[in-house]
Amino acid sequence: MTEFLSSKPLFKMNPIQISNMRQKTSILDKSISKGKGEINMNCFALMFSELVQYCQGKAHTVNELQTRLSDLGQEVGMKLIDLHFLREKNSKREIKLLNMLLFIKSTFWKSFFGREADKLEHSNDDDSTYYIIEKEPLVNKFISVPKDKGNLNCAVFVGGIIEGILNSSGFYSFAQLGLKFKHSINNTEKIDSTALNFNAKVTAHWHKGTTYMVKFEDHVITRDKQMDEHEELGFSAFGLRNLYNRYPTAMVP
Amino acid sequence: MSRQNTRLDVKKVNSELFTLTYGAIVSQLMKDYENVEDVNKQLDRMGYNIGVRMVEDFLARTNAGRCYDLRETADKIQYAFKMYLGITPALTNWSAAGDEFSLTFDTNPLTEFVELPDNYQNLKYSNILCGALRGSCEMVQMDVSCWFVQDQLKGDLATELRIKFNKRLEDAIPAGED
């Protein structure tokens, strides 16, 4: 198509024609795959190794490297969870923190990493911290960390995936969601940057294998507790869930 | 020599995790480099590194013997695609001299959720495959060139990867040894 256009620069297309042509090849016309596709693990491992090497070349410190890996993971996580919700027509969005974490630990892990994560734990002394523990993460299978990079854990990529999921699956505070929604209706001004702040931070540590430490921001915890109280008072969470389902994050710019 | 059953039952991972991870790499490269050509080169380099190591895995798992002509090599490449990416490309468009052929893909796991923006039509999204083929062939003493002739991402009906055999590489003797 490009050749055609460039060889005949004088030929002017009207906009409608162009959009018609695009529709033919649009990715949205294809039906979504069933998601049963599998590829050789070595293939993934080698590609991941290239990814790590590339990030290493760009980073000067171990921390920087971990941040880069985590950022990449977040992109992947956001897309994976979108894909999951798009495909599973009947699954509803979890609005409770614990349920969401359990969903990640079991359902999500199983469909994308082949098995459940080993453990989910809640920190004893900090309400807002949870741990997802995996003895042998997929990505670390073929990685041996050199001595001078002692605390590097490449599973921080998977940590990024978790972070991406949590931050994109409606774990905003209610007020923020309202704010965003209002903006998207009025379409007048850009979204307040604070509304896009992360709500969870995930890091990976060498502890019982690999431990992903999920730390939520306080307002997420507060909201979760409020929801419990509401339920005790007899309000159902239905209204809230309905709202989340009706305006999934993908619709909010 | 009794030929062992080929061990295809290696561990598998979800292909979407793979697809999206690759997507993250490419988009990161697009952010880091200003020039699309540099991105193509970088992808090719990554592929080369992968190919160099992958061919070893392939030989170890399949007990593949020596190839006596390019057609045999082509069959092995086809099999490797099946083994590693779960797709079977068609072998087509052999040149008269038998030194060039095409791999034609109906589906490409790398491009599953991908749409190329109009201003990035020069991006060879799956260039990592070219690099991987070049790298793996080099490790078995074959110098080949690979390039994309058609690409579904650019609106073509199929994705066609052309492979040309250049020459046989002789074992180089390390300097200072006879």
Short mmCIF file of C-alpha atoms in Angstrom, two decimals:
data_model
loop_
_atom_site.label_atom_id
_atom_site.label_comp_id
_atom_site.label_asym_id
_atom_site.label_seq_id
_atom_site.Cartn_x
_atom_site.Cartn_y
_atom_site.Cartn_z
CA MET A 1 0.00 0.00 0.00
CA THR A 2 2.80 2.36 0.84
CA GLU A 3 4.48 1.72 -2.47
CA PHE A 4 1.31 2.48 -4.22
CA LEU A 5 0.98 5.75 -2.41
CA SER A 6 4.54 6.83 -2.87
CA SER A 7 4.69 5.98 -6.54
CA LYS A 8 1.69 8.14 -7.24
CA PRO A 9 2.06 11.14 -5.03
CA LEU A 10 -0.40 13.15 -7.06
CA PHE A 11 -3.17 10.73 -6.42
CA LYS A 12 -5.20 12.10 -3.58
CA MET A 13 -7.34 9.84 -1.49
CA ASN A 14 -10.23 11.13 0.44
CA PRO A 15 -10.32 10.27 4.12
CA ILE A 16 -13.20 7.86 3.86
CA GLN A 17 -11.36 5.65 1.44
CA ILE A 18 -8.38 5.50 3.70
CA SER A 19 -10.39 4.48 6.68
CA ASN A 20 -12.11 1.83 4.60
CA MET A 21 -8.80 0.38 3.56
CA ARG A 22 -7.57 0.34 7.09
CA GLN A 23 -10.57 -1.51 8.31
CA LYS A 24 -9.73 -4.42 6.11
CA THR A 25 -6.50 -5.11 7.89
CA SER A 26 -7.42 -3.88 11.30
CA ILE A 27 -6.39 -6.08 14.16
CA LEU A 28 -9.77 -5.49 15.77
CA ASP A 29 -11.48 -7.41 13.01
CA LYS A 30 -9.72 -10.56 13.99
CA SER A 31 -11.26 -12.66 16.67
CA ILE A 32 -9.27 -13.03 19.81
CA SER A 33 -7.35 -16.27 20.13
CA LYS A 34 -8.32 -18.84 22.70
CA GLY A 35 -5.08 -18.37 24.50
CA LYS A 36 -4.02 -21.98 24.49
CA GLY A 37 -0.95 -21.33 22.40
CA GLU A 38 2.31 -22.52 23.81
CA ILE A 39 5.89 -22.10 22.84
CA ASN A 40 9.10 -23.72 23.86
CA MET A 41 10.36 -22.53 27.18
CA ASN A 42 13.96 -22.27 26.00
CA CYS A 43 12.81 -19.85 23.41
CA PHE A 44 11.30 -17.64 26.07
CA ALA A 45 14.33 -18.02 28.31
CA LEU A 46 16.72 -16.96 25.56
CA MET A 47 14.61 -13.98 24.68
CA PHE A 48 14.35 -12.98 28.31
CA SER A 49 18.10 -13.24 28.58
CA GLU A 50 18.43 -10.83 25.66
CA LEU A 51 16.01 -8.51 27.37
CA VAL A 52 18.05 -8.56 30.57
CA GLN A 53 21.30 -8.05 28.67
CA TYR A 54 19.85 -5.13 26.79
CA CYS A 55 18.62 -3.49 29.98
CA GLN A 56 21.96 -4.15 31.60
CA GLY A 57 23.71 -2.36 28.78
CA LYS A 58 21.52 0.67 29.36
CA ALA A 59 21.74 0.71 33.14
CA HIS A 60 24.65 1.76 35.30
CA THR A 61 23.59 0.31 38.61
CA VAL A 62 21.79 -2.77 39.77
CA ASN A 63 18.89 -0.64 40.95
CA GLU A 64 18.56 1.01 37.60
CA LEU A 65 18.56 -2.37 35.93
CA GLN A 66 15.81 -3.58 38.23
CA THR A 67 13.75 -0.49 37.55
CA ARG A 68 14.05 -1.03 33.83
CA LEU A 69 13.02 -4.66 34.12
CA SER A 70 10.12 -3.73 36.34
CA ASP A 71 8.94 -1.06 33.90
CA LEU A 72 8.94 -3.53 31.06
CA GLY A 73 7.08 -6.01 33.24
CA GLN A 74 4.41 -3.44 33.99
CA GLU A 75 3.68 -2.97 30.33
CA VAL A 76 3.33 -6.69 29.91
CA GLY A 77 1.16 -7.02 33.01
CA MET A 78 -1.27 -4.35 31.92
CA LYS A 79 -1.79 -6.07 28.60
CA LEU A 80 -2.01 -9.56 30.01
CA ILE A 81 -4.77 -8.59 32.40
CA ASP A 82 -6.69 -6.77 29.69
CA LEU A 83 -6.44 -9.87 27.60
CA HIS A 84 -7.66 -12.00 30.45
CA PHE A 85 -10.75 -9.91 31.11
CA LEU A 86 -11.49 -9.58 27.43
CA ARG A 87 -11.43 -13.31 26.98
CA GLU A 88 -13.15 -14.48 30.13
CA LYS A 89 -16.56 -13.02 29.52
CA ASN A 90 -17.95 -14.27 32.79
CA SER A 91 -15.21 -13.30 35.10
CA LYS A 92 -15.88 -10.23 37.11
CA ARG A 93 -13.40 -7.71 38.28
CA GLU A 94 -12.38 -8.22 41.84
CA ILE A 95 -12.87 -5.18 43.95
CA LYS A 96 -11.55 -6.55 47.21
CA LEU A 97 -7.85 -6.41 47.74
CA LEU A 98 -7.43 -9.89 49.08
CA ASN A 99 -9.56 -11.46 46.38
CA MET A 100 -7.56 -9.68 43.73
CA LEU A 101 -4.32 -10.96 45.18
CA LEU A 102 -5.73 -14.46 45.37
CA PHE A 103 -6.84 -14.16 41.78
CA ILE A 104 -3.32 -13.20 40.77
CA LYS A 105 -1.75 -15.93 42.82
CA SER A 106 -3.97 -18.68 41.44
CA THR A 107 -6.00 -18.01 38.30
CA PHE A 108 -3.71 -15.55 36.62
CA TRP A 109 -0.50 -17.33 37.52
CA LYS A 110 -1.92 -20.59 36.32
CA SER A 111 -2.99 -19.32 32.95
CA PHE A 112 0.19 -17.44 32.18
CA PHE A 113 2.93 -19.24 34.09
CA GLY A 114 1.48 -22.72 33.99
CA ARG A 115 0.99 -23.21 37.72
CA GLU A 116 -0.07 -21.34 40.78
CA ALA A 117 2.35 -19.25 42.78
CA ASP A 118 3.45 -21.07 45.92
CA LYS A 119 2.20 -18.79 48.65
CA LEU A 120 0.45 -15.57 49.45
CA GLU A 121 1.24 -14.05 52.79
CA HIS A 122 0.23 -10.96 54.67
CA SER A 123 2.88 -9.08 56.58
CA ASN A 124 2.58 -9.31 60.34
CA ASP A 125 3.60 -5.82 61.14
CA ASP A 126 2.43 -3.86 58.13
CA ASP A 127 -1.16 -3.87 56.97
CA SER A 128 -0.33 -2.64 53.53
CA THR A 129 2.26 -5.25 52.64
CA TYR A 130 1.63 -8.63 51.09
CA TYR A 131 4.04 -11.26 49.85
CA ILE A 132 3.64 -13.57 46.90
CA ILE A 133 6.20 -16.31 47.14
CA GLU A 134 7.48 -18.50 44.36
CA LYS A 135 10.27 -21.00 44.85
CA GLU A 136 11.40 -21.08 41.29
CA PRO A 137 10.09 -18.34 39.03
CA LEU A 138 9.99 -19.16 35.37
CA VAL A 139 12.26 -16.32 34.42
CA ASN A 140 14.98 -17.23 36.91
CA LYS A 141 15.27 -20.81 35.80
CA PHE A 142 18.39 -20.32 33.72
CA ILE A 143 19.81 -17.27 35.39
CA SER A 144 22.73 -17.31 37.74
CA VAL A 145 23.50 -13.98 39.30
CA PRO A 146 27.14 -12.91 39.29
CA LYS A 147 28.65 -12.20 42.68
CA ASP A 148 29.10 -8.50 42.12
CA LYS A 149 25.39 -8.12 41.50
CA GLY A 150 24.41 -9.91 44.69
CA ASN A 151 20.91 -8.64 45.23
CA LEU A 152 19.82 -8.55 41.62
CA ASN A 153 16.73 -10.63 41.04
CA CYS A 154 15.54 -10.69 37.47
CA ALA A 155 12.14 -11.85 38.66
CA VAL A 156 11.56 -8.18 39.31
CA PHE A 157 10.20 -8.38 35.77
CA VAL A 158 7.42 -10.60 37.07
CA GLY A 159 7.06 -8.18 39.96
CA GLY A 160 6.47 -5.52 37.35
CA ILE A 161 3.78 -7.68 35.80
CA ILE A 162 1.99 -7.92 39.14
CA GLU A 163 2.32 -4.19 39.60
CA GLY A 164 0.93 -3.58 36.15
CA ILE A 165 -2.05 -5.78 36.88
CA LEU A 166 -2.87 -4.19 40.21
CA ASN A 167 -2.53 -0.68 38.93
CA SER A 168 -4.62 -1.27 35.88
CA SER A 169 -7.40 -3.38 37.31
CA GLY A 170 -9.38 -0.70 39.01
CA PHE A 171 -7.39 -0.43 42.18
CA TYR A 172 -7.91 3.28 42.23
CA SER A 173 -9.53 4.93 45.11
CA PHE A 174 -13.16 5.66 44.45
CA ALA A 175 -12.64 9.40 44.41
CA GLN A 176 -9.94 9.09 41.82
CA LEU A 177 -12.07 6.98 39.60
CA GLY A 178 -14.82 9.57 39.82
CA LEU A 179 -12.39 12.31 38.98
CA LYS A 180 -11.08 10.50 35.96
CA PHE A 181 -14.52 9.73 34.75
CA LYS A 182 -15.59 13.32 35.02
CA HIS A 183 -12.61 14.42 33.02
CA SER A 184 -13.24 11.94 30.30
CA ILE A 185 -16.82 13.10 29.96
CA ASN A 186 -16.02 16.77 29.85
CA ASN A 187 -12.98 16.06 27.80
CA THR A 188 -11.89 19.56 28.59
CA GLU A 189 -8.70 19.18 30.50
CA LYS A 190 -6.07 16.58 30.94
CA ILE A 191 -6.25 14.16 33.77
CA ASP A 192 -4.75 15.32 36.99
CA SER A 193 -1.45 13.55 37.16
CA THR A 194 -2.00 12.57 40.75
CA ALA A 195 -4.89 10.44 39.66
CA LEU A 196 -2.48 8.24 37.78
CA ASN A 197 -0.19 7.65 40.71
CA PHE A 198 0.69 4.05 41.32
CA ASN A 199 -1.19 2.40 44.08
CA ALA A 200 1.01 -0.57 44.59
CA LYS A 201 4.73 -1.05 44.38
CA VAL A 202 6.10 -4.51 43.82
CA THR A 203 9.67 -5.55 44.43
CA ALA A 204 11.35 -8.93 44.19
CA HIS A 205 13.63 -10.36 46.86
CA TRP A 206 15.63 -13.48 47.40
CA HIS A 207 13.74 -15.05 50.23
CA LYS A 208 12.36 -18.59 50.24
CA GLY A 209 13.12 -18.61 46.56
CA THR A 210 11.74 -15.38 45.26
CA THR A 211 9.37 -13.21 47.23
CA TYR A 212 7.44 -10.46 45.55
CA MET A 213 6.72 -7.78 48.05
CA VAL A 214 3.49 -5.96 47.22
CA LYS A 215 3.16 -2.70 49.03
CA PHE A 216 -0.08 -0.80 48.64
CA GLU A 217 -0.52 2.85 49.19
CA ASP A 218 -2.42 3.69 52.33
CA HIS A 219 -5.51 4.95 50.59
CA VAL A 220 -6.02 1.58 48.94
CA ILE A 221 -5.95 -0.12 52.33
CA THR A 222 -8.28 2.46 53.83
CA ARG A 223 -10.74 2.01 51.02
CA ASP A 224 -10.66 -1.73 51.41
CA LYS A 225 -11.41 -1.45 55.09
CA GLN A 226 -14.26 0.94 54.41
CA MET A 227 -15.73 -1.56 52.05
CA ASP A 228 -15.69 -4.18 54.81
CA GLU A 229 -17.49 -1.81 57.10
CA HIS A 230 -20.09 -1.08 54.48
CA GLU A 231 -20.76 -4.72 54.02
CA GLU A 232 -21.18 -5.15 57.72
CA LEU A 233 -23.70 -2.37 57.68
CA GLY A 234 -25.68 -4.18 55.08
CA PHE A 235 -24.63 -2.37 51.94
CA SER A 236 -23.70 -4.70 49.21
CA ALA A 237 -20.62 -4.16 47.16
CA PHE A 238 -22.72 -4.67 44.12
CA GLY A 239 -23.12 -1.03 43.26
CA LEU A 240 -19.42 -0.45 43.37
CA ARG A 241 -18.61 -3.52 41.37
CA ASN A 242 -21.15 -2.52 38.83
CA LEU A 243 -19.44 0.79 38.41
CA TYR A 244 -16.07 -0.84 37.91
CA ASN A 245 -17.47 -3.20 35.38
CA ARG A 246 -19.20 -0.51 33.48
CA TYR A 247 -16.17 1.72 33.31
CA PRO A 248 -13.21 -0.56 33.11
CA THR A 249 -9.86 1.13 33.19
CA ALA A 250 -9.36 0.66 29.49
CA MET A 251 -12.07 3.21 28.84
CA VAL A 252 -10.60 5.80 31.10
CA PRO A 253 -7.88 7.69 29.31
CA MET B 1 22.76 -45.80 15.40
CA SER B 2 19.39 -46.05 16.98
CA ARG B 3 17.63 -42.82 16.59
CA GLN B 4 16.06 -41.68 19.80
CA ASN B 5 12.59 -40.36 19.69
CA THR B 6 12.81 -36.67 19.34
CA ARG B 7 12.14 -35.02 22.62
CA LEU B 8 9.46 -32.53 21.80
CA ASP B 9 7.92 -32.69 25.23
CA VAL B 10 10.07 -29.93 26.60
CA LYS B 11 8.56 -27.46 28.97
CA LYS B 12 6.27 -24.93 27.45
CA VAL B 13 5.24 -21.46 28.36
CA ASN B 14 2.19 -19.49 27.45
CA SER B 15 2.71 -17.96 24.05
CA GLU B 16 0.98 -14.72 25.00
CA LEU B 17 3.49 -14.05 27.73
CA PHE B 18 6.12 -14.52 25.06
CA THR B 19 4.34 -12.32 22.54
CA LEU B 20 3.82 -9.46 24.95
CA THR B 21 7.33 -9.69 26.34
CA TYR B 22 8.67 -9.39 22.83
CA GLY B 23 6.32 -6.48 22.28
CA ALA B 24 7.71 -4.80 25.38
CA ILE B 25 11.24 -5.24 24.04
CA VAL B 26 10.40 -3.74 20.67
CA SER B 27 8.54 -0.80 22.16
CA GLN B 28 11.42 -0.17 24.54
CA LEU B 29 13.81 -0.17 21.60
CA MET B 30 11.57 2.26 19.78
CA LYS B 31 11.78 4.55 22.77
CA ASP B 32 15.54 4.23 23.12
CA TYR B 33 16.56 4.67 19.50
CA GLU B 34 15.56 7.51 17.31
CA ASN B 35 16.18 5.71 14.08
CA VAL B 36 14.03 2.78 13.00
CA GLU B 37 16.98 1.26 11.17
CA ASP B 38 18.88 1.08 14.46
CA VAL B 39 15.98 -0.78 16.00
CA ASN B 40 16.00 -3.26 13.13
CA LYS B 41 19.71 -3.77 13.65
CA GLN B 42 19.37 -4.23 17.38
CA LEU B 43 16.60 -6.80 16.90
CA ASP B 44 18.77 -8.64 14.43
CA ARG B 45 21.64 -8.63 16.90
CA MET B 46 19.45 -10.00 19.67
CA GLY B 47 18.24 -12.70 17.32
CA TYR B 48 21.78 -13.58 16.39
CA ASN B 49 22.72 -14.09 20.05
CA ILE B 50 19.67 -16.27 20.51
CA GLY B 51 20.33 -18.30 17.38
CA VAL B 52 23.93 -18.98 18.36
CA ARG B 53 22.78 -20.63 21.55
CA MET B 54 19.59 -22.15 20.28
CA VAL B 55 21.17 -24.28 17.61
CA GLU B 56 23.00 -26.17 20.31
CA ASP B 57 19.77 -26.96 22.05
CA PHE B 58 18.29 -28.03 18.75
CA LEU B 59 21.14 -30.39 17.92
CA ALA B 60 21.11 -31.86 21.40
CA ARG B 61 17.40 -32.55 21.36
CA THR B 62 16.89 -33.78 17.86
CA ASN B 63 20.00 -35.82 17.12
CA ALA B 64 20.01 -34.06 13.81
CA GLY B 65 22.80 -35.21 11.54
CA ARG B 66 24.74 -33.35 8.94
CA CYS B 67 22.85 -31.76 6.07
CA TYR B 68 24.11 -32.49 2.58
CA ASP B 69 22.16 -29.88 0.72
CA LEU B 70 20.11 -26.81 1.41
CA ARG B 71 16.84 -28.70 1.09
CA GLU B 72 17.74 -30.81 4.07
CA THR B 73 18.69 -27.69 5.97
CA ALA B 74 15.38 -26.13 5.04
CA ASP B 75 13.52 -29.12 6.45
CA LYS B 76 15.44 -28.80 9.67
CA ILE B 77 14.70 -25.11 9.89
CA GLN B 78 11.05 -25.84 9.35
CA TYR B 79 11.16 -28.42 12.09
CA ALA B 80 12.93 -25.99 14.41
CA PHE B 81 10.15 -23.47 13.94
CA LYS B 82 7.67 -26.14 14.88
CA MET B 83 9.69 -27.06 17.91
CA TYR B 84 10.38 -23.59 19.23
CA LEU B 85 7.49 -21.44 18.14
CA GLY B 86 4.84 -24.04 17.45
CA ILE B 87 4.30 -22.96 13.87
CA THR B 88 5.08 -24.77 10.65
CA PRO B 89 6.11 -22.39 7.90
CA ALA B 90 5.74 -23.57 4.32
CA LEU B 91 8.92 -23.97 2.26
CA THR B 92 8.30 -22.19 -0.99
CA ASN B 93 9.82 -20.28 -3.90
CA TRP B 94 13.00 -22.27 -4.34
CA SER B 95 15.41 -20.58 -6.66
CA ALA B 96 16.53 -22.52 -9.74
CA ALA B 97 20.01 -22.94 -8.35
CA GLY B 98 18.61 -24.28 -5.11
CA ASP B 99 20.49 -21.80 -2.96
CA GLU B 100 17.56 -19.63 -1.96
CA PHE B 101 14.14 -20.35 -0.53
CA SER B 102 11.31 -18.77 1.40
CA LEU B 103 9.62 -19.62 4.63
CA THR B 104 5.99 -18.58 4.43
CA PHE B 105 4.04 -18.07 7.63
CA ASP B 106 0.29 -17.92 8.02
CA THR B 107 0.58 -17.00 11.63
CA ASN B 108 3.42 -15.51 13.55
CA PRO B 109 3.31 -15.70 17.34
CA LEU B 110 5.51 -12.64 17.58
CA THR B 111 2.96 -10.40 15.90
CA GLU B 112 -0.19 -11.73 17.50
CA PHE B 113 -1.46 -8.45 18.98
CA VAL B 114 0.53 -6.08 16.86
CA GLU B 115 -0.50 -3.28 14.60
CA LEU B 116 2.14 -1.11 13.01
CA PRO B 117 1.47 2.62 13.10
CA ASP B 118 1.63 4.21 9.67
CA ASN B 119 4.77 6.14 10.46
CA TYR B 120 6.72 3.03 11.39
CA GLN B 121 6.30 1.12 8.16
CA ASN B 122 10.05 0.65 7.98
CA LEU B 123 10.19 -1.25 11.21
CA LYS B 124 10.97 -4.91 10.69
CA TYR B 125 9.03 -6.05 13.68
CA SER B 126 9.99 -9.71 13.52
CA ASN B 127 13.59 -9.05 12.56
CA ILE B 128 14.68 -11.13 15.53
CA LEU B 129 13.81 -14.19 13.44
CA CYS B 130 16.28 -13.18 10.72
CA GLY B 131 18.98 -12.75 13.32
CA ALA B 132 18.19 -16.09 14.93
CA LEU B 133 18.39 -17.91 11.61
CA ARG B 134 21.64 -16.22 10.70
CA GLY B 135 23.14 -17.00 14.09
CA SER B 136 22.12 -20.62 14.18
CA CYS B 137 23.25 -21.29 10.62
CA GLU B 138 26.59 -19.68 11.32
CA MET B 139 27.18 -22.12 14.15
CA VAL B 140 26.82 -25.01 11.71
CA GLN B 141 29.24 -23.46 9.26
CA MET B 142 26.76 -21.86 6.94
CA ASP B 143 26.79 -18.25 5.97
CA VAL B 144 23.24 -17.20 5.10
CA SER B 145 21.38 -13.97 4.54
CA CYS B 146 17.78 -13.53 5.68
CA TRP B 147 15.28 -10.84 4.98
CA PHE B 148 11.55 -10.28 4.91
CA VAL B 149 9.90 -10.18 1.49
CA GLN B 150 6.34 -9.84 2.69
CA ASP B 151 4.91 -9.06 6.06
CA GLN B 152 1.36 -9.43 7.28
CA LEU B 153 1.89 -6.41 9.48
CA LYS B 154 2.32 -4.32 6.38
CA GLY B 155 -0.86 -5.58 4.81
CA ASP B 156 0.51 -8.54 2.86
CA LEU B 157 -1.41 -11.78 2.80
CA ALA B 158 1.36 -13.83 4.30
CA THR B 159 4.67 -13.27 5.97
CA GLU B 160 7.53 -14.44 3.81
CA LEU B 161 11.07 -14.81 5.04
CA ARG B 162 13.70 -15.29 2.37
CA ILE B 163 16.86 -17.24 3.09
CA LYS B 164 19.88 -17.22 0.82
CA PHE B 165 22.84 -19.50 1.23
CA ASN B 166 26.04 -17.56 0.67
CA LYS B 167 28.91 -19.88 1.39
CA ARG B 168 30.20 -22.60 3.60
CA LEU B 169 32.30 -21.37 6.44
CA GLU B 170 35.50 -23.29 6.95
CA ASP B 171 36.62 -24.08 10.43
CA ALA B 172 38.98 -21.31 11.33
CA ILE B 173 42.07 -22.49 13.12
CA PRO B 174 42.88 -20.31 16.10
CA ALA B 175 45.89 -18.12 15.52
CA GLY B 176 49.17 -19.66 16.53
CA GLU B 177 48.08 -23.26 16.08
CA ASP B 178 48.70 -25.56 13.19
#
